[in-house]
Coordinates of C-alpha atoms in Angstrom, one line a residue:
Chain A
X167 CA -63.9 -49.4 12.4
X168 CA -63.2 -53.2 13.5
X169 CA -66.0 -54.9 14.8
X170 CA -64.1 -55.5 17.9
X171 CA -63.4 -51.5 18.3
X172 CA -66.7 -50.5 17.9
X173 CA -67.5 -52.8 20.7
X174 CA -64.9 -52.0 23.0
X175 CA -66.3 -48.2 22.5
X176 CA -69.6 -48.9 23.2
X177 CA -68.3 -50.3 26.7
X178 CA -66.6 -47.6 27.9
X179 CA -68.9 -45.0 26.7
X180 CA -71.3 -47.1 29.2
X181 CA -68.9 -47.2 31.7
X182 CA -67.6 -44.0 31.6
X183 CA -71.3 -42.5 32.6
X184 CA -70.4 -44.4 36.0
X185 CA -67.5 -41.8 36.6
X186 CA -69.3 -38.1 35.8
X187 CA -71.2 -35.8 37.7
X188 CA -69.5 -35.0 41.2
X189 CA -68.3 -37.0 43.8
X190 CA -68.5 -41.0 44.0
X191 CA -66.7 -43.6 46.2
X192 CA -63.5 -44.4 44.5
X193 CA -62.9 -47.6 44.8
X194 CA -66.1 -48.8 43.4
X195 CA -66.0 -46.7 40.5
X196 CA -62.3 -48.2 39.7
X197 CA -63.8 -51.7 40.5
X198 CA -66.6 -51.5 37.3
X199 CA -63.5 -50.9 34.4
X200 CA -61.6 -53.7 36.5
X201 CA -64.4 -56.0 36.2
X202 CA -64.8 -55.7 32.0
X203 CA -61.3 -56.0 31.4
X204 CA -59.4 -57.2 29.4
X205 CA -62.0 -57.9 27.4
X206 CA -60.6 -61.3 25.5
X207 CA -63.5 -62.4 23.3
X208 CA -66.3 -60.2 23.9
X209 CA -68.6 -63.2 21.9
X210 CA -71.9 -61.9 23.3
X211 CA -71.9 -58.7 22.0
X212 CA -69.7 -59.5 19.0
X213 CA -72.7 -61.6 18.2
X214 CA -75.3 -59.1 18.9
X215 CA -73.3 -56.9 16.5
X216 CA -72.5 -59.6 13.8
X217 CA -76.6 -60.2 14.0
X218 CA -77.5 -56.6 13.5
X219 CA -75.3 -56.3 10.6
X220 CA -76.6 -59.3 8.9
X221 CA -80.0 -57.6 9.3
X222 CA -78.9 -54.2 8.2
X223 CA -78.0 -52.5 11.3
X224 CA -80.2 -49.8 10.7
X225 CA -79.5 -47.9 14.0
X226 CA -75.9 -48.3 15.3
X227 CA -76.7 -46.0 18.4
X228 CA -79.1 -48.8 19.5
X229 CA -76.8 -51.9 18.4
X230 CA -73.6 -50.4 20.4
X231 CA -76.2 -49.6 23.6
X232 CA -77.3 -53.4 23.3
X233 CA -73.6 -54.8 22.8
X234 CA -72.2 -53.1 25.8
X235 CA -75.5 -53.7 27.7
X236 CA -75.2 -57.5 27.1
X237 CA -71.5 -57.3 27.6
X238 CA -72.1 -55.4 31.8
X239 CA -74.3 -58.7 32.3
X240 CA -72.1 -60.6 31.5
X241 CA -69.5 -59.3 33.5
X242 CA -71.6 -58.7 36.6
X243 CA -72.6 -62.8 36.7
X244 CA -69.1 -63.3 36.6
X245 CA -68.1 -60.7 39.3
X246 CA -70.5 -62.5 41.2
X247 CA -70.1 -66.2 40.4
X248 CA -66.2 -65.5 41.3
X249 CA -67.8 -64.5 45.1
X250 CA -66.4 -66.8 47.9
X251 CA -70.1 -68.2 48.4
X252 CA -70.2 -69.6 44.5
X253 CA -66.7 -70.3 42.9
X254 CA -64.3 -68.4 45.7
X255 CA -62.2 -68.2 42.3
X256 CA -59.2 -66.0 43.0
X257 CA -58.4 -65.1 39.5
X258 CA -60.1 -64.2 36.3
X259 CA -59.1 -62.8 32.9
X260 CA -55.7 -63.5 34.1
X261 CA -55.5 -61.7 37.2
X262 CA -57.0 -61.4 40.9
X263 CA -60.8 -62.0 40.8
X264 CA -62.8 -58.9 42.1
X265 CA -63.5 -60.0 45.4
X266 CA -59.6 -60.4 45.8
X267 CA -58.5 -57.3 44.7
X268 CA -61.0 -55.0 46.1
X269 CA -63.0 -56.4 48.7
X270 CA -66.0 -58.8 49.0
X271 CA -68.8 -56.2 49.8
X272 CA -67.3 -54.1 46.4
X273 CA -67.5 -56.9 44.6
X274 CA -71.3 -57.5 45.0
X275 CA -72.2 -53.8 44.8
X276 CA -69.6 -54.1 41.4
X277 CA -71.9 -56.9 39.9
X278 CA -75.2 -54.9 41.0
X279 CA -73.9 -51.2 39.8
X280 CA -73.3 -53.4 36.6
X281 CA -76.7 -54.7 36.2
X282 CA -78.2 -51.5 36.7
X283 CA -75.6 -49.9 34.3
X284 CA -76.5 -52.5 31.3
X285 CA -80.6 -51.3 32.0
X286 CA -79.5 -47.5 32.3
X287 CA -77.3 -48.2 29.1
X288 CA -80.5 -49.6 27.0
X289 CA -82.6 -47.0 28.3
X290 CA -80.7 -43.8 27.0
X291 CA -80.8 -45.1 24.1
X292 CA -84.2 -44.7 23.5
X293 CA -84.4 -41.3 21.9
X294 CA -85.0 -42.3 18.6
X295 CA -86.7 -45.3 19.1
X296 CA -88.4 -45.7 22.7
X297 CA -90.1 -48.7 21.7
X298 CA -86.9 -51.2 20.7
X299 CA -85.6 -49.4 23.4
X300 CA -87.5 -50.7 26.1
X301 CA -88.2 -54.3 24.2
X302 CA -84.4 -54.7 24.2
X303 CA -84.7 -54.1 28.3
X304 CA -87.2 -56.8 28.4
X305 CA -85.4 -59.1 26.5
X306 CA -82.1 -59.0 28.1
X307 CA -83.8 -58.9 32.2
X308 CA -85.8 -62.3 30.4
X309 CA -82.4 -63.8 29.3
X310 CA -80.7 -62.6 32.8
X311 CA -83.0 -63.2 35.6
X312 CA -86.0 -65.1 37.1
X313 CA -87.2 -68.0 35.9
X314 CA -85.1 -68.4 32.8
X315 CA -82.1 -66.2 32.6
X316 CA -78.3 -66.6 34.0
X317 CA -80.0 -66.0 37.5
X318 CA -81.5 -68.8 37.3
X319 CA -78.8 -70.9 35.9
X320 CA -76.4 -70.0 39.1
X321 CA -80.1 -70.7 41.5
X322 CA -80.2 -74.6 39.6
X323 CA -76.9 -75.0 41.7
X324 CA -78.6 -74.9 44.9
X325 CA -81.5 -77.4 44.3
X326 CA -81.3 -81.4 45.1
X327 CA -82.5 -82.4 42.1
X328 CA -81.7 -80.1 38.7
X329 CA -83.4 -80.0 35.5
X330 CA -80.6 -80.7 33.2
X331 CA -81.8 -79.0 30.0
X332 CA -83.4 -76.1 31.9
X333 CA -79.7 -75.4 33.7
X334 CA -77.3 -75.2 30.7
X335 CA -80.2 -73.5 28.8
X336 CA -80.3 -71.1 31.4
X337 CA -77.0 -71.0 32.6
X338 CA -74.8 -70.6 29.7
X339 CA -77.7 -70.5 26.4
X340 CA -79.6 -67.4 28.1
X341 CA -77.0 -64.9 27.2
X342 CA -76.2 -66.2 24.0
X343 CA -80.3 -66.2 23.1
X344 CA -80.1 -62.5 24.1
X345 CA -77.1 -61.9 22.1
X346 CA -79.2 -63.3 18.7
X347 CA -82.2 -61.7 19.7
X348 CA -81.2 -58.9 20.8
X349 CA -79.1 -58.2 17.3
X350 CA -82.1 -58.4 15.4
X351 CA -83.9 -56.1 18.1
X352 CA -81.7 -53.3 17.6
X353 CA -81.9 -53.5 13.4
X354 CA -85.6 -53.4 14.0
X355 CA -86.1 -57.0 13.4
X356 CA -88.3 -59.8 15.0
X357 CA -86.1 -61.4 17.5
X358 CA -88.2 -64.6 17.3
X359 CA -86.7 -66.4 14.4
X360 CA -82.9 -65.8 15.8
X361 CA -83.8 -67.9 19.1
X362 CA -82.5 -71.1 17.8
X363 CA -79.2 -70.0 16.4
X364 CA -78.4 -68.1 19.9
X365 CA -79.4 -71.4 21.8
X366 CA -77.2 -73.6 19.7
X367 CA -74.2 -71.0 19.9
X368 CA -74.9 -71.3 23.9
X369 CA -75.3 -75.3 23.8
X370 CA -71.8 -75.0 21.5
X371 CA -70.6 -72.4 24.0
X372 CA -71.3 -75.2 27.4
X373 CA -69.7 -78.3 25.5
X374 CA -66.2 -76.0 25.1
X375 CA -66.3 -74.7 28.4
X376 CA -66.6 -78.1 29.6
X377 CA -64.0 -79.6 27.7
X378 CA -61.7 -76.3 28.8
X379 CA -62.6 -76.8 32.5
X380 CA -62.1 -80.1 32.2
X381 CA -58.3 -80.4 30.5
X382 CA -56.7 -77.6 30.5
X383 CA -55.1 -75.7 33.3
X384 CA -55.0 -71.9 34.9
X385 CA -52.9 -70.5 32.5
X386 CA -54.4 -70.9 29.3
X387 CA -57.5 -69.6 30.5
X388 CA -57.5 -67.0 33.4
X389 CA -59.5 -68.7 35.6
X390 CA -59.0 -71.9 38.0
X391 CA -59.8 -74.9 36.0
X392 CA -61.5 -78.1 37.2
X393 CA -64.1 -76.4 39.0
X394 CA -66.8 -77.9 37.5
X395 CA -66.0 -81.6 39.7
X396 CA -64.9 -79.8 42.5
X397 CA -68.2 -78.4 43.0
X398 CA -69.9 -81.8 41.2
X399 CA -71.6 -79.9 38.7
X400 CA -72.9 -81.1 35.7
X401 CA -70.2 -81.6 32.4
X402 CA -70.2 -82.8 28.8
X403 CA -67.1 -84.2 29.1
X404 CA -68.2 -86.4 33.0
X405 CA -70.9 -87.9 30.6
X406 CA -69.8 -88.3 27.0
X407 CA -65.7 -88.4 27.2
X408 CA -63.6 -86.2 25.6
X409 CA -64.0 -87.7 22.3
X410 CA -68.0 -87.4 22.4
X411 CA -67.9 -83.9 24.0
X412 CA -65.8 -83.2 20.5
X413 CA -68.1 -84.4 18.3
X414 CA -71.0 -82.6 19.9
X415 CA -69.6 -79.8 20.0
X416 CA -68.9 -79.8 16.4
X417 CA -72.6 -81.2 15.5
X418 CA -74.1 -78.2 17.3
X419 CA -71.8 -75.9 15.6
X420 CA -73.0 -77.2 12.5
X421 CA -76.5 -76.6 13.3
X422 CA -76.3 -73.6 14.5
X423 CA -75.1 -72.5 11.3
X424 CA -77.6 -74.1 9.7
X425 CA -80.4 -72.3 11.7
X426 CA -79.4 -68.8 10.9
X427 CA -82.6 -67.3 9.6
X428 CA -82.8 -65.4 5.9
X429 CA -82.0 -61.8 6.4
X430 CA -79.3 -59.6 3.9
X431 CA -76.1 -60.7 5.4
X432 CA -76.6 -64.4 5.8
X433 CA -73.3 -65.2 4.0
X434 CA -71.4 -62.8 6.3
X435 CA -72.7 -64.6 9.6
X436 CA -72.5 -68.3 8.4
X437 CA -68.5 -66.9 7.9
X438 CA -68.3 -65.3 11.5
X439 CA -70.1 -67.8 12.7
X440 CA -67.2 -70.5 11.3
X441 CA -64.5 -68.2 13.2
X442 CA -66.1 -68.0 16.2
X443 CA -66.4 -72.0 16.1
X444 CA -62.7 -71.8 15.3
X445 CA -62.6 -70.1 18.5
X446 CA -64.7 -71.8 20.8
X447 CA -62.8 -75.0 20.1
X448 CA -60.4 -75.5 22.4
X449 CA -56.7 -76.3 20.7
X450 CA -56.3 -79.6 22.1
X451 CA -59.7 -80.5 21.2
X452 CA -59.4 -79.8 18.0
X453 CA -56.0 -81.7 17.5
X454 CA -58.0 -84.8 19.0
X455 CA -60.4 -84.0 16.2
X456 CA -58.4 -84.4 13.4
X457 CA -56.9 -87.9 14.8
Chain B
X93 CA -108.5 -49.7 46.3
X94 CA -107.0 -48.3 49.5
X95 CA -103.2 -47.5 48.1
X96 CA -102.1 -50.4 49.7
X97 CA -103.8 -52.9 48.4
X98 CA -103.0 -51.4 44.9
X99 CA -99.3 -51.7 45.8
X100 CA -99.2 -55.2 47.0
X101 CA -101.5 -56.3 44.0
X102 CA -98.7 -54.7 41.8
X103 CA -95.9 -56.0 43.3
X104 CA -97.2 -59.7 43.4
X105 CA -98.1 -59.3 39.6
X106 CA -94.6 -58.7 39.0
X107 CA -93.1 -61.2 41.3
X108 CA -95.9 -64.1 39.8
X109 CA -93.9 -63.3 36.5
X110 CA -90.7 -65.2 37.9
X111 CA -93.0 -68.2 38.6
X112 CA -94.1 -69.0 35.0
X113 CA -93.2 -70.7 32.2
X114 CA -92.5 -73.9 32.8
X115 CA -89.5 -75.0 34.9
X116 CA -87.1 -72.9 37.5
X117 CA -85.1 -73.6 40.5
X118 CA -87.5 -73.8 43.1
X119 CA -85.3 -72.2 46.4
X120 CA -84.8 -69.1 44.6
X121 CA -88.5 -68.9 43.2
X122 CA -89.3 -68.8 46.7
X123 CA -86.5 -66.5 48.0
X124 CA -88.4 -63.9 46.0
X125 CA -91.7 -63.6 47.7
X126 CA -90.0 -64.2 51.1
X127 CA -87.3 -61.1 50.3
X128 CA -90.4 -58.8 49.6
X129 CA -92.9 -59.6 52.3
X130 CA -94.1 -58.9 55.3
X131 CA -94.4 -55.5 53.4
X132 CA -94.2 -53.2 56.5
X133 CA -94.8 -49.6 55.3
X134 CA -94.4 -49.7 51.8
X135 CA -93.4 -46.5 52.3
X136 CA -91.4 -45.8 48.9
X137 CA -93.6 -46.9 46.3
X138 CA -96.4 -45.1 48.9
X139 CA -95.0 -41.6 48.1
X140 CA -94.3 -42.8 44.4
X141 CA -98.1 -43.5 44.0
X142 CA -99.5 -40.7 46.3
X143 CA -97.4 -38.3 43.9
X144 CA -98.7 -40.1 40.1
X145 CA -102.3 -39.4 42.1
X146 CA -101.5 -35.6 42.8
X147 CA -100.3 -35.6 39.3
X148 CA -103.7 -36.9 37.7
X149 CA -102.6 -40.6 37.4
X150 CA -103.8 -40.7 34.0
X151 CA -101.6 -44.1 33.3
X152 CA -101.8 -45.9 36.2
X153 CA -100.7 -49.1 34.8
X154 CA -97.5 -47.5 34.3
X155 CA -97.7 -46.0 37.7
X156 CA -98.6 -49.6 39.3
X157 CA -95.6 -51.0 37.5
X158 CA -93.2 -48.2 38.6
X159 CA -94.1 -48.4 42.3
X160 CA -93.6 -52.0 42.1
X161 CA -90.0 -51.7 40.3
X162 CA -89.5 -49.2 43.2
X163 CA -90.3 -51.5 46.1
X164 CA -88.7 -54.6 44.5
X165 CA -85.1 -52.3 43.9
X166 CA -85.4 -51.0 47.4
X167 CA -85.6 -55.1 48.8
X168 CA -82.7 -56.2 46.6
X169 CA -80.9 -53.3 48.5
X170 CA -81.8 -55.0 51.7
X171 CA -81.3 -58.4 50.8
X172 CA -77.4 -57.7 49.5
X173 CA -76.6 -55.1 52.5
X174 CA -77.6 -58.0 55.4
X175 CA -75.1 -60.1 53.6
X176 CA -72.4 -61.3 55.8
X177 CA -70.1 -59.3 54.2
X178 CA -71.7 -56.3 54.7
X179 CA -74.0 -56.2 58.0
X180 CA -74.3 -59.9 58.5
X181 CA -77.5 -59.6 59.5
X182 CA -79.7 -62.2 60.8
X183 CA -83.2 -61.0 61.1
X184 CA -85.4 -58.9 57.9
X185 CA -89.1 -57.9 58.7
X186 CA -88.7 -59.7 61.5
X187 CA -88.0 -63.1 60.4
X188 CA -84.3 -64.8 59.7
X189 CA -83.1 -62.4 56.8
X190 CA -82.9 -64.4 53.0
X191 CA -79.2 -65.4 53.7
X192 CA -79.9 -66.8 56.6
X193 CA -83.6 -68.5 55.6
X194 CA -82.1 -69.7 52.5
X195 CA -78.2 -69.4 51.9
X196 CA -76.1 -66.9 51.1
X197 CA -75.7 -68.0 47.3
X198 CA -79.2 -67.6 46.5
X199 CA -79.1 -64.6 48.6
X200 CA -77.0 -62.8 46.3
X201 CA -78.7 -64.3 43.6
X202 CA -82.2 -63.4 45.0
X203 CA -81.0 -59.7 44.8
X204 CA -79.9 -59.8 41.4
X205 CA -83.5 -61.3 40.1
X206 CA -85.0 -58.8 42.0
X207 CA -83.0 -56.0 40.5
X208 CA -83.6 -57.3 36.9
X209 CA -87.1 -57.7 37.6
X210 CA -87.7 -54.3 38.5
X211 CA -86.1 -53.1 35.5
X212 CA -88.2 -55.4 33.6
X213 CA -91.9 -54.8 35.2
X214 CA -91.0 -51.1 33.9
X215 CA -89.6 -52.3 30.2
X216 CA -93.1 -55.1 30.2
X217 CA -95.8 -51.6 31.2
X218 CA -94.1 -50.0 27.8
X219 CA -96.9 -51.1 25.6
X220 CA -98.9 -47.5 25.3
X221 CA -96.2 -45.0 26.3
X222 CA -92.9 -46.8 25.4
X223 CA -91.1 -43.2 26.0
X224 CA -92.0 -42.3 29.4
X225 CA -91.4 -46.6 30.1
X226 CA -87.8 -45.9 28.9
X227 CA -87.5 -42.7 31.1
X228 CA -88.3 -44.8 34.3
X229 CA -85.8 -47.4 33.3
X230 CA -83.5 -44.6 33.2
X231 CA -84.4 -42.6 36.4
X232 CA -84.4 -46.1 38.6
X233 CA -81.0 -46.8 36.7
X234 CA -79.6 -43.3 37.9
X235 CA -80.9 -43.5 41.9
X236 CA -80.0 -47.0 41.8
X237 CA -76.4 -47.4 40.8
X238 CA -73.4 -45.4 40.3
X239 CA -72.0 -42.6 40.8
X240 CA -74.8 -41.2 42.5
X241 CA -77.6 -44.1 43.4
X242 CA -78.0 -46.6 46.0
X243 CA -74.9 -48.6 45.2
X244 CA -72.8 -45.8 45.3
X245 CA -74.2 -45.3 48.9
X246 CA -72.9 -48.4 50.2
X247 CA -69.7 -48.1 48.1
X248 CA -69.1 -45.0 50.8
X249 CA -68.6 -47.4 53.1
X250 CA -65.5 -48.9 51.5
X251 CA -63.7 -45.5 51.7
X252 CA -61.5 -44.5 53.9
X253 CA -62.5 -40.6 53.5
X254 CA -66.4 -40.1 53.5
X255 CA -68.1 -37.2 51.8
X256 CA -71.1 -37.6 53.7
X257 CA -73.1 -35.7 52.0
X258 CA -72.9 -37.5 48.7
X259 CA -73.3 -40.5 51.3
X260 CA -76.8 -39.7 52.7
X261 CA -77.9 -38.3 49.2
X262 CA -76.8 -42.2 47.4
X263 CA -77.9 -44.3 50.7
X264 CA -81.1 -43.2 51.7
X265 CA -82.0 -40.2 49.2
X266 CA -81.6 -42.1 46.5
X267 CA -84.7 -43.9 46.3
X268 CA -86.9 -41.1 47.7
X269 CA -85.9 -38.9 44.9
X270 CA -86.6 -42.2 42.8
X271 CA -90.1 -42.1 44.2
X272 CA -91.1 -38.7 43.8
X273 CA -89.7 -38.4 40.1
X274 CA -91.3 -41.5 39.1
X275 CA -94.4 -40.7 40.4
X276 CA -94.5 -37.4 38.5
X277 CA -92.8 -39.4 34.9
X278 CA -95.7 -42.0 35.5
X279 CA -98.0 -39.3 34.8
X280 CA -96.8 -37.9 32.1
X281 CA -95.5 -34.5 34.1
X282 CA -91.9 -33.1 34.4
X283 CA -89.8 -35.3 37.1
X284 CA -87.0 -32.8 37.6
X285 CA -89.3 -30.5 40.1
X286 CA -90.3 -33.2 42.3
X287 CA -86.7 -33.5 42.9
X288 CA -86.6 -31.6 46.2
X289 CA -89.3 -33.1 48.1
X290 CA -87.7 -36.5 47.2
X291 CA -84.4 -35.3 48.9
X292 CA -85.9 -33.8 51.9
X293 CA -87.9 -37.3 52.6
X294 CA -84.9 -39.2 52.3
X295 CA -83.0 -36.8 54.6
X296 CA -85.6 -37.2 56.8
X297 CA -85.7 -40.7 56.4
X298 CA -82.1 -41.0 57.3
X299 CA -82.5 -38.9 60.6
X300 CA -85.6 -41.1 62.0
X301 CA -83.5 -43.8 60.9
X302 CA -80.2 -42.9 62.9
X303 CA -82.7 -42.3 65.9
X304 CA -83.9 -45.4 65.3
X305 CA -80.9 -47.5 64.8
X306 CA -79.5 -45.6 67.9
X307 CA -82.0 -46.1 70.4
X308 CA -84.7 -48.9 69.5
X309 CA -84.2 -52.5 70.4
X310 CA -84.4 -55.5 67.2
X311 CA -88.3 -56.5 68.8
X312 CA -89.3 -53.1 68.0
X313 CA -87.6 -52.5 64.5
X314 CA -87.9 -56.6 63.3
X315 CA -83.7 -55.6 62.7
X316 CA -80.8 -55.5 64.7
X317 CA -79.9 -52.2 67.0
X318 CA -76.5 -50.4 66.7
X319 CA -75.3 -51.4 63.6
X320 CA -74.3 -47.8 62.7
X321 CA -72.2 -48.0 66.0
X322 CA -70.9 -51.3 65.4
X323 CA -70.1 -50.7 62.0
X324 CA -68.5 -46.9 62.7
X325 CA -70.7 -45.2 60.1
X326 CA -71.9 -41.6 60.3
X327 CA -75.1 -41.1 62.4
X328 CA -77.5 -37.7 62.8
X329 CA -78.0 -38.9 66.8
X330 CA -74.0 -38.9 67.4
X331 CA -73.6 -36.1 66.0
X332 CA -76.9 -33.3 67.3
X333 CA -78.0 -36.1 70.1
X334 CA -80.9 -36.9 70.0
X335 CA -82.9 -33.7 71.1
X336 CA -81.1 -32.5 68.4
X337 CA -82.1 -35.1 65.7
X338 CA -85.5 -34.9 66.7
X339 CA -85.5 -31.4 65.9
X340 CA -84.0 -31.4 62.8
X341 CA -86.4 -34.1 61.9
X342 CA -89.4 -32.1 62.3
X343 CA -87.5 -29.2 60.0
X344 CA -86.7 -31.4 57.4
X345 CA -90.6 -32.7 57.1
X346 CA -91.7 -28.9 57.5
X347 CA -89.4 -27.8 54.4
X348 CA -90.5 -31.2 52.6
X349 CA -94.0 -30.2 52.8
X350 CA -93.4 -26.9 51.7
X351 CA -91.4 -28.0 48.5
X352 CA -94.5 -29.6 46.9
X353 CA -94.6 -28.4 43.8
X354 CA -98.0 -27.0 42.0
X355 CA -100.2 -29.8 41.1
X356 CA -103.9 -30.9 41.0
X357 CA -103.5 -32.6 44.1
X358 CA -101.2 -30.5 45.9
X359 CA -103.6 -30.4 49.4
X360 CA -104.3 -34.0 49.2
X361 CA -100.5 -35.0 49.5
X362 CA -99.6 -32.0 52.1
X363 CA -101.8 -34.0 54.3
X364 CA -100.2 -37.4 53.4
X365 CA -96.6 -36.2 53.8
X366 CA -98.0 -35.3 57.3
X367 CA -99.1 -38.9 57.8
X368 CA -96.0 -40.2 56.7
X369 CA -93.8 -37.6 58.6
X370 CA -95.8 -39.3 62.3
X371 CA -94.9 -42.8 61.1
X372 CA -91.4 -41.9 60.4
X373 CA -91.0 -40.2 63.8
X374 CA -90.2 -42.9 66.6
X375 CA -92.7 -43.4 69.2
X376 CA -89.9 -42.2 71.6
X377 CA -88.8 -39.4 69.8
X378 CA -92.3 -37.8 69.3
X379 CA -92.7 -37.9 73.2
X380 CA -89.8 -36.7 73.5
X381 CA -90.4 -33.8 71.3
X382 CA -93.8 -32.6 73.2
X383 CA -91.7 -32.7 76.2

């Protein structure tokens, strides 16, 4: 099965335990599927999965549980960074945000219901193994809420004075640190020594989505571009310039590679790894690269 | 410890966790203790605890921690449904409610921490009995989101056709059911028969509630009156009046009592349901029941 249909299966097996069991509002139970799709790059959990493999995957039930868990977090900050209080975005993934096709109120109880659907999603899991069970729920509620997680990331946004290095880590890097760690987690591995490669990914993962906010426009991406100035938020490319933001972006992609701890599939993931890079790199960036 | 004092303690060991570790946004890190306190009643994690006790409590660190996750769910809940979006409320515990106190950004954002800390204080108490950890995770998961939990309560209100009774059971049972299967998992005994006194509390609940909401004022209730008017949803008092609601009140706390299942401490929490069941009945309503 392609990594990227083992994924998607994992997420609507999650979802679908959101629609069983008797009656339930409508509209909010349409509302969760419309929030995780389409799914574009699914990075996180294609990480997660890419990490487990690399350290022999040893219980798949577990890995797909932890992929589609990080994948609901995801999707929930962005059902709720889209709200008219944060971003007031009107699209996302190419079509009207949440808020805008349902209704403000489902769109925060679609970002909670998803929260509490990653947790439930983890915790079934747990047959087999209740202890990586209920570390991988640890880990992710770490990398997701107070003081370090995406939670606090968004909460940096509403202070005077922001501690730089503590807001992209925990704004965009949180996610991506749970996606390493939580890989090597669910193979039964120490997620310790697979922090640095997920914070590099996430520093990588910042430095593109600056350059993207910064250059390109609505239609390439989904999503209203230029945010970032409009709400005088911190960027990569407001403090380095396009061609700096470039080569940092390529410098930490290079590390990151670098830091991928010794474990069976090494070569495998220094390869994804390189795709994913392809990826991250926005088109136009990596034209300017080459000149 | 009087029960309350072993509540609070557990609840502020799991809110100090968001306040470690070096830096964090400081509005939000104080949006947390302010959602959560004055405590009021406590009266969720109360039953919760009363029923680990009748049970034998023979891990109450994992009992601590559950009734703690409980409470900290249950003020996420409150936090997102004063939201102007949903009943734009301005007063909490009688003070200005977090949107208000703070903004409504770290409002929603103080409701999602609180939500993934709940999950977490469960995942963190794992260390001797990672099983019956998981199992909470999952049972919070289930009364919490959708199709059947809280969320899936106040997704109700988005529909055009109510089923009401899948409304009362997700919006108020919910977390009573939470409570009394919690308490029973924490100690190591069966959740699934405490199921019914969970259900009659919250049925209860929601009648003293609608009495409440009907015919308090906000200096008695620290929250504004009417609201169920106002906002056209179902309510026990329009439809038995309230000689009627006061009546079914006292029948729902007489079958609640009776459903306690056989346990240790079976006569112990008989006579703390009856303590409960006079603080859930309004001063009003009780004099107007002896009439």
């Amino acid at each position: 099965m392609p990594m990227s249909t083992r994924i998607d299966s994992a997420i609507h097996a999650a979802l679908a335990r959101t629609r069983t069991g008797g009656s339930a509002p409508a509209k909010l139970s349409d509302a969760l599927p419309y929030a995780c799709t389409p799914g574009g790059a699914r990075i996180r959990p294609t990480i997660l999965v890419s990490v487990a493999l690399a350290c022999g995957d040893e219980t798949p039930a577990i890995t797909d549980a932890a992929a589609a868990a990080l994948e609901l977090m995801h999707c929930a900050s962005l059902v709720h960074d889209d709200l008219p209080c944060f971003d007031d975005a009107d699209t996302r993934r190419g079509k009207p945000s949440v808020h805008r096709a349902y209704s403000e109120p489902l769109a925060v109880l679609t970002g909670d219901a998803l929260i509490i659907l990653a947790f439930e999603t983890l915790a079934l899991s747990a047959a087999s193994h209740p202890a990586r069970a209920a570390a991988l729920v640890a880990l992710l509620a770490r990398q997701s809420g107070m003081p370090h997680g995406i939670c606090a990331g968004q909460g940096w946004e509403s202070e005077t004075h922001i501690d730089l290095s503590a807001y992209h880590r925990s704004k965009t890097g949180a996610l991506f640190i749970a996606a390493t760690q939580m890989g090597a987690l669910s193979a039964g591995q120490d997620p310790e020594p697979w922090t640095e490669l997920g914070a590099r990914i996430g520093e990588a993962f910042q430095v593109a989505d600056d350059l993207r906010d910064a250059l390109s426009d609505e239609t390439e991406t989904g999503k209203p571009a230029g945010q970032d100035a409009l709400h005088c938020r911190p960027n990569a490319v407001a403090e380095l310039g396009v061609d700096g933001a470039v080569t940092r972006l390529k410098d930490i992609l290079s590390g990151a590679i670098a830091s991928i701890p010794s474990c069976p599939g090494e070569a495998a993931l220094a390869q994804m790894m390189r795709m994913q890079a392809e990826r991250l790199t926005p088109a136009f960036a990596r034209t300017r690269a080459r000149v």
